[in-house]
Amino acid sequence: MTRTAFDDTCVDDYAWLRDKEDPAVRAHMQAEREHAEAVITACTHDLRGRLYAEMRGRIKEDERSLPVKDGPWLYYTLTEIGDEYPRHCRRPWQPGHEGLELDAIEALDPSGEQLYLDENQLAEDHEYFDLSVLAVSTDHRLCAYAIDTTGDEVYEVHVRDLDGGVILDDRLEGCADELVWGDDRWLFYMRLDERHRPWQLWRHHLGHDPAEDVLVFQEDDDRFFLSIHRSRSDAFLVLSSASHTSGEQWLIPTADPCAAPVLVAAREADVEYQVEHRGEHLYIVDNRGARNFQLWRAPVHGGDRSDWELLIPHR
């Protein structure tokens, strides 16, 4: 192929390689890959084995994470020798556990330990496996999790009964790695657009056909990405739409997951904010005219910026 730019003409002998769907290109790339692998293997086989053994030897394969109390349970992960992925476990919380160190937690009677999700079993028969998010329902009977078995970062959501270990019929496809329970029956998840941007929030009613799922919110501005999480009080779902320099947040009460999202403050150019809830108030950190941010308190039931009370000014 001949190219001319600024009166300079050059011949590109490799332009034909741009067509990735051309069988000749694919055959050439496969041959190059096999050649490179053969050369590298011949030169570095012993070295790669030593490096692998050295790095593997520095990893503690049988390990537990610190337990986290959630309701009547202590949740944690563990790995055993030979595991490629963690096992998700829990045990009933008892008074006095909050003062125990990790070693003391591990020394407790193992009969109370419940293995509720084993990623190693889920990964069987898959060349690639990634569990990006796991969310336990508020009544601790179910867990929803999102997995990718292709590597394209498009996830499939499943729901598992924690007592019987049965995977329910609810299966959500083409999802982003955002997942949160509204209450024990409603599950919120994101869908991706063609640019792999989380742009739609959907609501799924457990036990119902996913075709009946409800579109809750859609972000049409492709500079903004959606995310969602529960407030620390568990009273609200916090829906965020954010770009690199600005954003806005919406609240959905967990007591009424089907309620329409309520806007906290409309987006402004170069203004970022985060909201948390406690009692009768929202606590908001923003950088509106405050490069190092400032803290406000606002009524939990609506109002505009004129109703905000400045607690800690910009410094």
PDB file of C-alpha atoms in Angstrom:
ATOM      1  CA  MET A   1       0.000   0.000   0.000  1.00  0.00           C
ATOM      2  CA  THR A   2       1.265   3.472  -0.888  1.00  0.00           C
ATOM      3  CA  ARG A   3       0.612   6.404   1.449  1.00  0.00           C
ATOM      4  CA  THR A   4       1.178  10.092   0.731  1.00  0.00           C
ATOM      5  CA  ALA A   5       1.213  12.776   3.404  1.00  0.00           C
ATOM      6  CA  PHE A   6       2.685  16.282   3.197  1.00  0.00           C
ATOM      7  CA  ASP A   7       4.134  15.493  -0.257  1.00  0.00           C
ATOM      8  CA  ASP A   8       5.979  12.496   1.210  1.00  0.00           C
ATOM      9  CA  THR A   9       5.138   9.106  -0.309  1.00  0.00           C
ATOM     10  CA  CYS A  10       5.966   5.825   1.405  1.00  0.00           C
ATOM     11  CA  VAL A  11       5.202   2.171   0.756  1.00  0.00           C
ATOM     12  CA  ASP A  12       3.719   0.217   3.679  1.00  0.00           C
ATOM     13  CA  ASP A  13       4.542  -3.441   3.037  1.00  0.00           C
ATOM     14  CA  TYR A  14       2.669  -4.528   6.160  1.00  0.00           C
ATOM     15  CA  ALA A  15      -0.647  -2.727   5.641  1.00  0.00           C
ATOM     16  CA  TRP A  16      -2.304  -6.052   4.805  1.00  0.00           C
ATOM     17  CA  LEU A  17      -1.910  -7.072   8.464  1.00  0.00           C
ATOM     18  CA  ARG A  18      -4.523  -4.493   9.508  1.00  0.00           C
ATOM     19  CA  ASP A  19      -7.395  -6.749   8.429  1.00  0.00           C
ATOM     20  CA  LYS A  20      -7.723  -8.969  11.517  1.00  0.00           C
ATOM     21  CA  GLU A  21     -10.476 -11.053   9.903  1.00  0.00           C
ATOM     22  CA  ASP A  22      -8.375 -12.024   6.868  1.00  0.00           C
ATOM     23  CA  PRO A  23      -7.576 -15.781   7.147  1.00  0.00           C
ATOM     24  CA  ALA A  24      -4.068 -15.104   5.841  1.00  0.00           C
ATOM     25  CA  VAL A  25      -3.484 -12.537   8.597  1.00  0.00           C
ATOM     26  CA  ARG A  26      -4.801 -14.869  11.283  1.00  0.00           C
ATOM     27  CA  ALA A  27      -2.611 -17.721  10.024  1.00  0.00           C
ATOM     28  CA  HIS A  28       0.435 -15.448   9.967  1.00  0.00           C
ATOM     29  CA  MET A  29      -0.178 -14.225  13.532  1.00  0.00           C
ATOM     30  CA  GLN A  30      -0.659 -17.787  14.782  1.00  0.00           C
ATOM     31  CA  ALA A  31       2.623 -18.819  13.162  1.00  0.00           C
ATOM     32  CA  GLU A  32       4.393 -15.851  14.780  1.00  0.00           C
ATOM     33  CA  ARG A  33       2.929 -16.787  18.143  1.00  0.00           C
ATOM     34  CA  GLU A  34       4.086 -20.393  17.856  1.00  0.00           C
ATOM     35  CA  HIS A  35       7.563 -19.286  16.772  1.00  0.00           C
ATOM     36  CA  ALA A  36       7.879 -16.838  19.685  1.00  0.00           C
ATOM     37  CA  GLU A  37       6.679 -19.439  22.181  1.00  0.00           C
ATOM     38  CA  ALA A  38       9.178 -22.004  20.883  1.00  0.00           C
ATOM     39  CA  VAL A  39      12.101 -19.564  21.105  1.00  0.00           C
ATOM     40  CA  ILE A  40      11.159 -18.260  24.559  1.00  0.00           C
ATOM     41  CA  THR A  41      10.537 -21.745  25.937  1.00  0.00           C
ATOM     42  CA  ALA A  42      13.897 -23.005  24.697  1.00  0.00           C
ATOM     43  CA  CYS A  43      15.767 -20.069  26.240  1.00  0.00           C
ATOM     44  CA  THR A  44      13.895 -19.569  29.504  1.00  0.00           C
ATOM     45  CA  HIS A  45      12.251 -22.870  30.458  1.00  0.00           C
ATOM     46  CA  ASP A  46      14.417 -23.463  33.535  1.00  0.00           C
ATOM     47  CA  LEU A  47      14.391 -19.796  34.542  1.00  0.00           C
ATOM     48  CA  ARG A  48      10.604 -19.574  34.340  1.00  0.00           C
ATOM     49  CA  GLY A  49      10.277 -22.652  36.522  1.00  0.00           C
ATOM     50  CA  ARG A  50      12.591 -21.195  39.165  1.00  0.00           C
ATOM     51  CA  LEU A  51      10.837 -17.821  39.149  1.00  0.00           C
ATOM     52  CA  TYR A  52       7.427 -19.482  39.445  1.00  0.00           C
ATOM     53  CA  ALA A  53       8.574 -21.626  42.375  1.00  0.00           C
ATOM     54  CA  GLU A  54      10.131 -18.607  44.101  1.00  0.00           C
ATOM     55  CA  MET A  55       7.029 -16.436  43.739  1.00  0.00           C
ATOM     56  CA  ARG A  56       4.688 -19.280  44.689  1.00  0.00           C
ATOM     57  CA  GLY A  57       6.823 -19.957  47.760  1.00  0.00           C
ATOM     58  CA  ARG A  58       6.220 -16.426  49.031  1.00  0.00           C
ATOM     59  CA  ILE A  59       2.445 -16.852  48.935  1.00  0.00           C
ATOM     60  CA  LYS A  60       0.637 -18.154  51.999  1.00  0.00           C
ATOM     61  CA  GLU A  61      -1.778 -20.532  50.332  1.00  0.00           C
ATOM     62  CA  ASP A  62      -3.842 -21.476  53.388  1.00  0.00           C
ATOM     63  CA  GLU A  63      -5.108 -18.123  54.578  1.00  0.00           C
ATOM     64  CA  ARG A  64      -8.194 -16.457  56.035  1.00  0.00           C
ATOM     65  CA  SER A  65      -9.280 -12.874  55.639  1.00  0.00           C
ATOM     66  CA  LEU A  66     -10.294 -10.800  58.622  1.00  0.00           C
ATOM     67  CA  PRO A  67     -13.956 -11.494  59.458  1.00  0.00           C
ATOM     68  CA  VAL A  68     -16.516  -8.755  58.924  1.00  0.00           C
ATOM     69  CA  LYS A  69     -19.682  -8.656  61.019  1.00  0.00           C
ATOM     70  CA  ASP A  70     -22.878  -8.255  59.024  1.00  0.00           C
ATOM     71  CA  GLY A  71     -26.063  -8.769  61.001  1.00  0.00           C
ATOM     72  CA  PRO A  72     -25.987 -12.105  62.862  1.00  0.00           C
ATOM     73  CA  TRP A  73     -22.988 -13.421  60.903  1.00  0.00           C
ATOM     74  CA  LEU A  74     -19.223 -13.068  60.577  1.00  0.00           C
ATOM     75  CA  TYR A  75     -18.265 -13.161  56.892  1.00  0.00           C
ATOM     76  CA  TYR A  76     -14.777 -13.946  55.592  1.00  0.00           C
ATOM     77  CA  THR A  77     -12.878 -15.706  52.813  1.00  0.00           C
ATOM     78  CA  LEU A  78     -10.308 -18.483  53.018  1.00  0.00           C
ATOM     79  CA  THR A  79      -7.981 -20.277  50.654  1.00  0.00           C
ATOM     80  CA  GLU A  80      -6.545 -23.757  51.092  1.00  0.00           C
ATOM     81  CA  ILE A  81      -3.397 -25.236  49.587  1.00  0.00           C
ATOM     82  CA  GLY A  82      -3.988 -25.867  45.902  1.00  0.00           C
ATOM     83  CA  ASP A  83      -6.843 -23.385  45.571  1.00  0.00           C
ATOM     84  CA  GLU A  84      -6.786 -20.952  42.671  1.00  0.00           C
ATOM     85  CA  TYR A  85      -9.703 -18.931  44.021  1.00  0.00           C
ATOM     86  CA  PRO A  86     -11.113 -18.035  47.456  1.00  0.00           C
ATOM     87  CA  ARG A  87     -13.869 -19.809  49.355  1.00  0.00           C
ATOM     88  CA  HIS A  88     -16.545 -17.590  50.898  1.00  0.00           C
ATOM     89  CA  CYS A  89     -17.531 -18.591  54.427  1.00  0.00           C
ATOM     90  CA  ARG A  90     -19.485 -17.347  57.409  1.00  0.00           C
ATOM     91  CA  ARG A  91     -20.131 -18.357  61.001  1.00  0.00           C
ATOM     92  CA  PRO A  92     -22.758 -17.164  63.493  1.00  0.00           C
ATOM     93  CA  TRP A  93     -21.703 -14.072  65.393  1.00  0.00           C
ATOM     94  CA  GLN A  94     -21.750 -14.325  69.174  1.00  0.00           C
ATOM     95  CA  PRO A  95     -21.278 -11.675  71.874  1.00  0.00           C
ATOM     96  CA  GLY A  96     -17.587 -11.290  72.533  1.00  0.00           C
ATOM     97  CA  HIS A  97     -16.437 -11.998  68.995  1.00  0.00           C
ATOM     98  CA  GLU A  98     -15.907  -8.292  68.357  1.00  0.00           C
ATOM     99  CA  GLY A  99     -12.862  -8.297  70.644  1.00  0.00           C
ATOM    100  CA  LEU A 100     -11.174 -11.349  69.152  1.00  0.00           C
ATOM    101  CA  GLU A 101      -8.063 -11.221  67.016  1.00  0.00           C
ATOM    102  CA  LEU A 102      -7.849 -13.217  63.790  1.00  0.00           C
ATOM    103  CA  ASP A 103      -5.976 -16.098  65.443  1.00  0.00           C
ATOM    104  CA  ALA A 104      -8.719 -16.393  68.060  1.00  0.00           C
ATOM    105  CA  ILE A 105     -11.434 -16.395  65.387  1.00  0.00           C
ATOM    106  CA  GLU A 106      -9.612 -19.205  63.561  1.00  0.00           C
ATOM    107  CA  ALA A 107      -9.430 -21.199  66.804  1.00  0.00           C
ATOM    108  CA  LEU A 108     -13.212 -21.202  67.268  1.00  0.00           C
ATOM    109  CA  ASP A 109     -15.170 -24.429  66.876  1.00  0.00           C
ATOM    110  CA  PRO A 110     -15.139 -25.098  63.097  1.00  0.00           C
ATOM    111  CA  SER A 111     -18.519 -26.814  63.270  1.00  0.00           C
ATOM    112  CA  GLY A 112     -20.184 -23.404  63.107  1.00  0.00           C
ATOM    113  CA  GLU A 113     -18.469 -22.509  59.844  1.00  0.00           C
ATOM    114  CA  GLN A 114     -20.609 -22.455  56.703  1.00  0.00           C
ATOM    115  CA  LEU A 115     -19.055 -22.522  53.227  1.00  0.00           C
ATOM    116  CA  TYR A 116     -21.645 -20.726  51.146  1.00  0.00           C
ATOM    117  CA  LEU A 117     -19.767 -20.110  47.877  1.00  0.00           C
ATOM    118  CA  ASP A 118     -16.653 -21.821  46.503  1.00  0.00           C
ATOM    119  CA  GLU A 119     -15.148 -19.987  43.550  1.00  0.00           C
ATOM    120  CA  ASN A 120     -13.012 -23.023  42.720  1.00  0.00           C
ATOM    121  CA  GLN A 121     -16.147 -25.044  41.966  1.00  0.00           C
ATOM    122  CA  LEU A 122     -17.614 -22.233  39.883  1.00  0.00           C
ATOM    123  CA  ALA A 123     -14.380 -21.972  37.886  1.00  0.00           C
ATOM    124  CA  GLU A 124     -14.323 -25.656  36.928  1.00  0.00           C
ATOM    125  CA  ASP A 125     -14.512 -26.292  33.170  1.00  0.00           C
ATOM    126  CA  HIS A 126     -13.684 -22.636  32.394  1.00  0.00           C
ATOM    127  CA  GLU A 127     -10.361 -21.507  30.953  1.00  0.00           C
ATOM    128  CA  TYR A 128     -11.031 -18.030  32.357  1.00  0.00           C
ATOM    129  CA  PHE A 129     -12.983 -17.101  35.484  1.00  0.00           C
ATOM    130  CA  ASP A 130     -13.553 -13.877  37.388  1.00  0.00           C
ATOM    131  CA  LEU A 131     -16.046 -13.250  40.185  1.00  0.00           C
ATOM    132  CA  SER A 132     -16.234  -9.464  40.392  1.00  0.00           C
ATOM    133  CA  VAL A 133     -18.921  -8.838  43.000  1.00  0.00           C
ATOM    134  CA  LEU A 134     -20.785 -10.868  45.621  1.00  0.00           C
ATOM    135  CA  ALA A 135     -23.720  -9.411  47.546  1.00  0.00           C
ATOM    136  CA  VAL A 136     -25.594 -11.121  50.387  1.00  0.00           C
ATOM    137  CA  SER A 137     -29.277 -10.264  50.776  1.00  0.00           C
ATOM    138  CA  THR A 138     -30.384  -8.267  53.798  1.00  0.00           C
ATOM    139  CA  ASP A 139     -32.049 -11.319  55.371  1.00  0.00           C
ATOM    140  CA  HIS A 140     -28.848 -13.376  54.814  1.00  0.00           C
ATOM    141  CA  ARG A 141     -30.713 -16.146  52.976  1.00  0.00           C
ATOM    142  CA  LEU A 142     -29.414 -15.456  49.465  1.00  0.00           C
ATOM    143  CA  CYS A 143     -26.310 -14.233  47.714  1.00  0.00           C
ATOM    144  CA  ALA A 144     -26.061 -12.734  44.241  1.00  0.00           C
ATOM    145  CA  TYR A 145     -22.788 -12.829  42.366  1.00  0.00           C
ATOM    146  CA  ALA A 146     -21.496 -11.708  38.971  1.00  0.00           C
ATOM    147  CA  ILE A 147     -19.076 -13.872  36.980  1.00  0.00           C
ATOM    148  CA  ASP A 148     -17.168 -13.477  33.720  1.00  0.00           C
ATOM    149  CA  THR A 149     -15.962 -16.662  31.990  1.00  0.00           C
ATOM    150  CA  THR A 150     -14.792 -15.121  28.705  1.00  0.00           C
ATOM    151  CA  GLY A 151     -12.533 -12.240  29.760  1.00  0.00           C
ATOM    152  CA  ASP A 152     -14.590  -9.538  28.042  1.00  0.00           C
ATOM    153  CA  GLU A 153     -15.670  -8.007  31.394  1.00  0.00           C
ATOM    154  CA  VAL A 154     -19.341  -8.598  30.640  1.00  0.00           C
ATOM    155  CA  TYR A 155     -20.870 -10.419  33.581  1.00  0.00           C
ATOM    156  CA  GLU A 156     -23.630 -12.927  34.215  1.00  0.00           C
ATOM    157  CA  VAL A 157     -25.468 -12.636  37.530  1.00  0.00           C
ATOM    158  CA  HIS A 158     -26.661 -15.680  39.487  1.00  0.00           C
ATOM    159  CA  VAL A 159     -28.517 -15.996  42.802  1.00  0.00           C
ATOM    160  CA  ARG A 160     -27.781 -18.781  45.288  1.00  0.00           C
ATOM    161  CA  ASP A 161     -29.750 -20.026  48.304  1.00  0.00           C
ATOM    162  CA  LEU A 162     -27.260 -19.954  51.186  1.00  0.00           C
ATOM    163  CA  ASP A 163     -28.958 -22.661  53.226  1.00  0.00           C
ATOM    164  CA  GLY A 164     -29.574 -25.290  50.564  1.00  0.00           C
ATOM    165  CA  GLY A 165     -26.873 -24.234  48.106  1.00  0.00           C
ATOM    166  CA  VAL A 166     -29.378 -24.240  45.241  1.00  0.00           C
ATOM    167  CA  ILE A 167     -28.796 -21.799  42.383  1.00  0.00           C
ATOM    168  CA  LEU A 168     -32.101 -20.094  41.597  1.00  0.00           C
ATOM    169  CA  ASP A 169     -33.522 -19.677  38.113  1.00  0.00           C
ATOM    170  CA  ASP A 170     -32.840 -15.927  38.190  1.00  0.00           C
ATOM    171  CA  ARG A 171     -30.034 -15.329  35.668  1.00  0.00           C
ATOM    172  CA  LEU A 172     -29.167 -11.873  34.396  1.00  0.00           C
ATOM    173  CA  GLU A 173     -26.956 -11.584  31.310  1.00  0.00           C
ATOM    174  CA  GLY A 174     -24.904  -8.767  29.792  1.00  0.00           C
ATOM    175  CA  CYS A 175     -24.291  -6.991  33.102  1.00  0.00           C
ATOM    176  CA  ALA A 176     -21.603  -4.670  34.446  1.00  0.00           C
ATOM    177  CA  ASP A 177     -19.790  -5.434  37.693  1.00  0.00           C
ATOM    178  CA  GLU A 178     -22.272  -3.412  39.783  1.00  0.00           C
ATOM    179  CA  LEU A 179     -24.773  -5.298  41.938  1.00  0.00           C
ATOM    180  CA  VAL A 180     -26.738  -4.386  45.071  1.00  0.00           C
ATOM    181  CA  TRP A 181     -29.840  -5.605  46.907  1.00  0.00           C
ATOM    182  CA  GLY A 182     -32.718  -3.193  47.430  1.00  0.00           C
ATOM    183  CA  ASP A 183     -34.405  -5.479  49.935  1.00  0.00           C
ATOM    184  CA  ASP A 184     -34.752  -9.260  50.100  1.00  0.00           C
ATOM    185  CA  ARG A 185     -36.754  -9.451  46.848  1.00  0.00           C
ATOM    186  CA  TRP A 186     -35.337  -6.712  44.618  1.00  0.00           C
ATOM    187  CA  LEU A 187     -31.912  -6.755  42.963  1.00  0.00           C
ATOM    188  CA  PHE A 188     -30.355  -3.750  41.201  1.00  0.00           C
ATOM    189  CA  TYR A 189     -27.769  -4.165  38.448  1.00  0.00           C
ATOM    190  CA  MET A 190     -26.127  -2.227  35.596  1.00  0.00           C
ATOM    191  CA  ARG A 191     -26.040  -2.770  31.854  1.00  0.00           C
ATOM    192  CA  LEU A 192     -23.285  -1.642  29.470  1.00  0.00           C
ATOM    193  CA  ASP A 193     -23.497   0.351  26.243  1.00  0.00           C
ATOM    194  CA  GLU A 194     -21.464  -0.348  23.097  1.00  0.00           C
ATOM    195  CA  ARG A 195     -18.497   1.545  24.607  1.00  0.00           C
ATOM    196  CA  HIS A 196     -18.540  -0.740  27.652  1.00  0.00           C
ATOM    197  CA  ARG A 197     -19.864   2.118  29.807  1.00  0.00           C
ATOM    198  CA  PRO A 198     -22.271   1.377  32.683  1.00  0.00           C
ATOM    199  CA  TRP A 199     -25.182   3.512  31.527  1.00  0.00           C
ATOM    200  CA  GLN A 200     -28.415   1.845  32.673  1.00  0.00           C
ATOM    201  CA  LEU A 201     -29.645   0.841  36.144  1.00  0.00           C
ATOM    202  CA  TRP A 202     -32.158  -2.028  36.134  1.00  0.00           C
ATOM    203  CA  ARG A 203     -34.332  -3.528  38.878  1.00  0.00           C
ATOM    204  CA  HIS A 204     -35.039  -7.276  38.994  1.00  0.00           C
ATOM    205  CA  HIS A 205     -37.836  -8.856  41.030  1.00  0.00           C
ATOM    206  CA  LEU A 206     -36.559 -12.156  42.405  1.00  0.00           C
ATOM    207  CA  GLY A 207     -38.384 -15.160  40.971  1.00  0.00           C
ATOM    208  CA  HIS A 208     -39.695 -13.239  37.959  1.00  0.00           C
ATOM    209  CA  ASP A 209     -38.680 -13.360  34.299  1.00  0.00           C
ATOM    210  CA  PRO A 210     -35.727 -10.987  33.626  1.00  0.00           C
ATOM    211  CA  ALA A 211     -37.660  -9.805  30.557  1.00  0.00           C
ATOM    212  CA  GLU A 212     -39.941  -8.034  33.059  1.00  0.00           C
ATOM    213  CA  ASP A 213     -37.066  -6.119  34.673  1.00  0.00           C
ATOM    214  CA  VAL A 214     -37.564  -2.370  35.036  1.00  0.00           C
ATOM    215  CA  LEU A 215     -35.216   0.305  33.685  1.00  0.00           C
ATOM    216  CA  VAL A 216     -34.740   2.645  36.658  1.00  0.00           C
ATOM    217  CA  PHE A 217     -32.257   5.169  35.281  1.00  0.00           C
ATOM    218  CA  GLN A 218     -30.372   5.823  32.048  1.00  0.00           C
ATOM    219  CA  GLU A 219     -27.332   8.090  31.605  1.00  0.00           C
ATOM    220  CA  ASP A 220     -27.273   9.403  28.030  1.00  0.00           C
ATOM    221  CA  ASP A 221     -24.207  11.630  28.396  1.00  0.00           C
ATOM    222  CA  ASP A 222     -21.327   9.347  27.396  1.00  0.00           C
ATOM    223  CA  ARG A 223     -18.906  11.306  29.586  1.00  0.00           C
ATOM    224  CA  PHE A 224     -20.627   9.928  32.690  1.00  0.00           C
ATOM    225  CA  PHE A 225     -20.486   6.441  34.213  1.00  0.00           C
ATOM    226  CA  LEU A 226     -23.037   4.955  36.620  1.00  0.00           C
ATOM    227  CA  SER A 227     -22.297   3.138  39.882  1.00  0.00           C
ATOM    228  CA  ILE A 228     -24.421   2.149  42.891  1.00  0.00           C
ATOM    229  CA  HIS A 229     -23.898   1.209  46.535  1.00  0.00           C
ATOM    230  CA  ARG A 230     -25.775   1.060  49.827  1.00  0.00           C
ATOM    231  CA  SER A 231     -25.393   3.892  52.310  1.00  0.00           C
ATOM    232  CA  ARG A 232     -23.665   3.004  55.574  1.00  0.00           C
ATOM    233  CA  SER A 233     -27.007   3.360  57.327  1.00  0.00           C
ATOM    234  CA  ASP A 234     -28.543   0.805  54.910  1.00  0.00           C
ATOM    235  CA  ALA A 235     -31.455   3.208  54.528  1.00  0.00           C
ATOM    236  CA  PHE A 236     -30.686   4.176  50.921  1.00  0.00           C
ATOM    237  CA  LEU A 237     -29.205   2.983  47.695  1.00  0.00           C
ATOM    238  CA  VAL A 238     -26.880   5.694  46.392  1.00  0.00           C
ATOM    239  CA  LEU A 239     -26.822   5.946  42.590  1.00  0.00           C
ATOM    240  CA  SER A 240     -23.878   7.940  41.231  1.00  0.00           C
ATOM    241  CA  SER A 241     -23.355   9.377  37.772  1.00  0.00           C
ATOM    242  CA  ALA A 242     -19.831  10.731  37.484  1.00  0.00           C
ATOM    243  CA  SER A 243     -17.309  11.958  34.950  1.00  0.00           C
ATOM    244  CA  HIS A 244     -13.673  12.781  35.666  1.00  0.00           C
ATOM    245  CA  THR A 245     -14.557  16.271  36.936  1.00  0.00           C
ATOM    246  CA  SER A 246     -18.211  16.344  37.990  1.00  0.00           C
ATOM    247  CA  GLY A 247     -21.168  14.231  38.978  1.00  0.00           C
ATOM    248  CA  GLU A 248     -24.460  13.871  40.779  1.00  0.00           C
ATOM    249  CA  GLN A 249     -26.081  11.349  43.116  1.00  0.00           C
ATOM    250  CA  TRP A 250     -29.586   9.983  43.543  1.00  0.00           C
ATOM    251  CA  LEU A 251     -31.173   8.199  46.512  1.00  0.00           C
ATOM    252  CA  ILE A 252     -33.517   5.199  46.494  1.00  0.00           C
ATOM    253  CA  PRO A 253     -34.979   4.200  49.896  1.00  0.00           C
ATOM    254  CA  THR A 254     -34.349   0.536  50.711  1.00  0.00           C
ATOM    255  CA  ALA A 255     -37.695   0.485  52.531  1.00  0.00           C
ATOM    256  CA  ASP A 256     -39.340   1.150  49.147  1.00  0.00           C
ATOM    257  CA  PRO A 257     -37.038  -0.163  46.389  1.00  0.00           C
ATOM    258  CA  CYS A 258     -39.595   0.599  43.684  1.00  0.00           C
ATOM    259  CA  ALA A 259     -39.618   4.315  44.497  1.00  0.00           C
ATOM    260  CA  ALA A 260     -38.232   6.717  41.906  1.00  0.00           C
ATOM    261  CA  PRO A 261     -34.666   7.943  42.574  1.00  0.00           C
ATOM    262  CA  VAL A 262     -34.473  11.348  44.271  1.00  0.00           C
ATOM    263  CA  LEU A 263     -31.759  13.758  43.142  1.00  0.00           C
ATOM    264  CA  VAL A 264     -29.495  15.145  45.885  1.00  0.00           C
ATOM    265  CA  ALA A 265     -28.001  18.019  43.859  1.00  0.00           C
ATOM    266  CA  ALA A 266     -27.927  18.608  40.109  1.00  0.00           C
ATOM    267  CA  ARG A 267     -24.589  18.236  38.361  1.00  0.00           C
ATOM    268  CA  GLU A 268     -22.467  21.308  37.768  1.00  0.00           C
ATOM    269  CA  ALA A 269     -19.309  21.660  35.713  1.00  0.00           C
ATOM    270  CA  ASP A 270     -16.176  20.892  37.766  1.00  0.00           C
ATOM    271  CA  VAL A 271     -18.193  20.127  40.925  1.00  0.00           C
ATOM    272  CA  GLU A 272     -17.899  16.734  42.620  1.00  0.00           C
ATOM    273  CA  TYR A 273     -19.736  15.539  45.717  1.00  0.00           C
ATOM    274  CA  GLN A 274     -20.366  12.441  47.832  1.00  0.00           C
ATOM    275  CA  VAL A 275     -23.315  11.837  50.138  1.00  0.00           C
ATOM    276  CA  GLU A 276     -23.833   9.746  53.275  1.00  0.00           C
ATOM    277  CA  HIS A 277     -26.868   9.341  55.502  1.00  0.00           C
ATOM    278  CA  ARG A 278     -27.319   9.338  59.262  1.00  0.00           C
ATOM    279  CA  GLY A 279     -30.518   9.857  61.210  1.00  0.00           C
ATOM    280  CA  GLU A 280     -32.552  12.725  59.788  1.00  0.00           C
ATOM    281  CA  HIS A 281     -29.735  14.219  57.748  1.00  0.00           C
ATOM    282  CA  LEU A 282     -27.547  13.765  54.723  1.00  0.00           C
ATOM    283  CA  TYR A 283     -23.865  14.581  55.060  1.00  0.00           C
ATOM    284  CA  ILE A 284     -22.335  15.870  51.843  1.00  0.00           C
ATOM    285  CA  VAL A 285     -18.713  16.508  50.925  1.00  0.00           C
ATOM    286  CA  ASP A 286     -18.281  18.734  47.853  1.00  0.00           C
ATOM    287  CA  ASN A 287     -15.725  20.955  46.123  1.00  0.00           C
ATOM    288  CA  ARG A 288     -18.034  23.702  44.881  1.00  0.00           C
ATOM    289  CA  GLY A 289     -15.803  26.746  45.226  1.00  0.00           C
ATOM    290  CA  ALA A 290     -13.645  24.666  47.568  1.00  0.00           C
ATOM    291  CA  ARG A 291     -10.679  22.916  45.977  1.00  0.00           C
ATOM    292  CA  ASN A 292      -9.952  20.893  49.129  1.00  0.00           C
ATOM    293  CA  PHE A 293     -13.644  20.096  49.698  1.00  0.00           C
ATOM    294  CA  GLN A 294     -16.005  21.017  52.540  1.00  0.00           C
ATOM    295  CA  LEU A 295     -18.649  19.232  54.636  1.00  0.00           C
ATOM    296  CA  TRP A 296     -22.369  20.075  54.615  1.00  0.00           C
ATOM    297  CA  ARG A 297     -25.432  18.760  56.425  1.00  0.00           C
ATOM    298  CA  ALA A 298     -28.767  18.685  54.604  1.00  0.00           C
ATOM    299  CA  PRO A 299     -32.329  17.511  55.329  1.00  0.00           C
ATOM    300  CA  VAL A 300     -32.853  13.894  54.354  1.00  0.00           C
ATOM    301  CA  HIS A 301     -36.230  14.590  52.775  1.00  0.00           C
ATOM    302  CA  GLY A 302     -35.392  16.913  49.918  1.00  0.00           C
ATOM    303  CA  GLY A 303     -34.571  20.597  49.669  1.00  0.00           C
ATOM    304  CA  ASP A 304     -31.995  22.508  47.640  1.00  0.00           C
ATOM    305  CA  ARG A 305     -28.556  23.924  48.408  1.00  0.00           C
ATOM    306  CA  SER A 306     -30.079  26.851  50.275  1.00  0.00           C
ATOM    307  CA  ASP A 307     -31.172  24.350  52.952  1.00  0.00           C
ATOM    308  CA  TRP A 308     -27.651  23.000  53.449  1.00  0.00           C
ATOM    309  CA  GLU A 309     -25.765  23.797  56.641  1.00  0.00           C
ATOM    310  CA  LEU A 310     -21.989  24.200  56.369  1.00  0.00           C
ATOM    311  CA  LEU A 311     -20.294  22.128  59.086  1.00  0.00           C
ATOM    312  CA  ILE A 312     -16.627  22.220  58.058  1.00  0.00           C
ATOM    313  CA  PRO A 313     -15.616  24.966  55.610  1.00  0.00           C
ATOM    314  CA  HIS A 314     -12.921  24.733  52.971  1.00  0.00           C
ATOM    315  CA  ARG A 315      -9.419  25.292  54.331  1.00  0.00           C
TER     316      ARG A 315
END
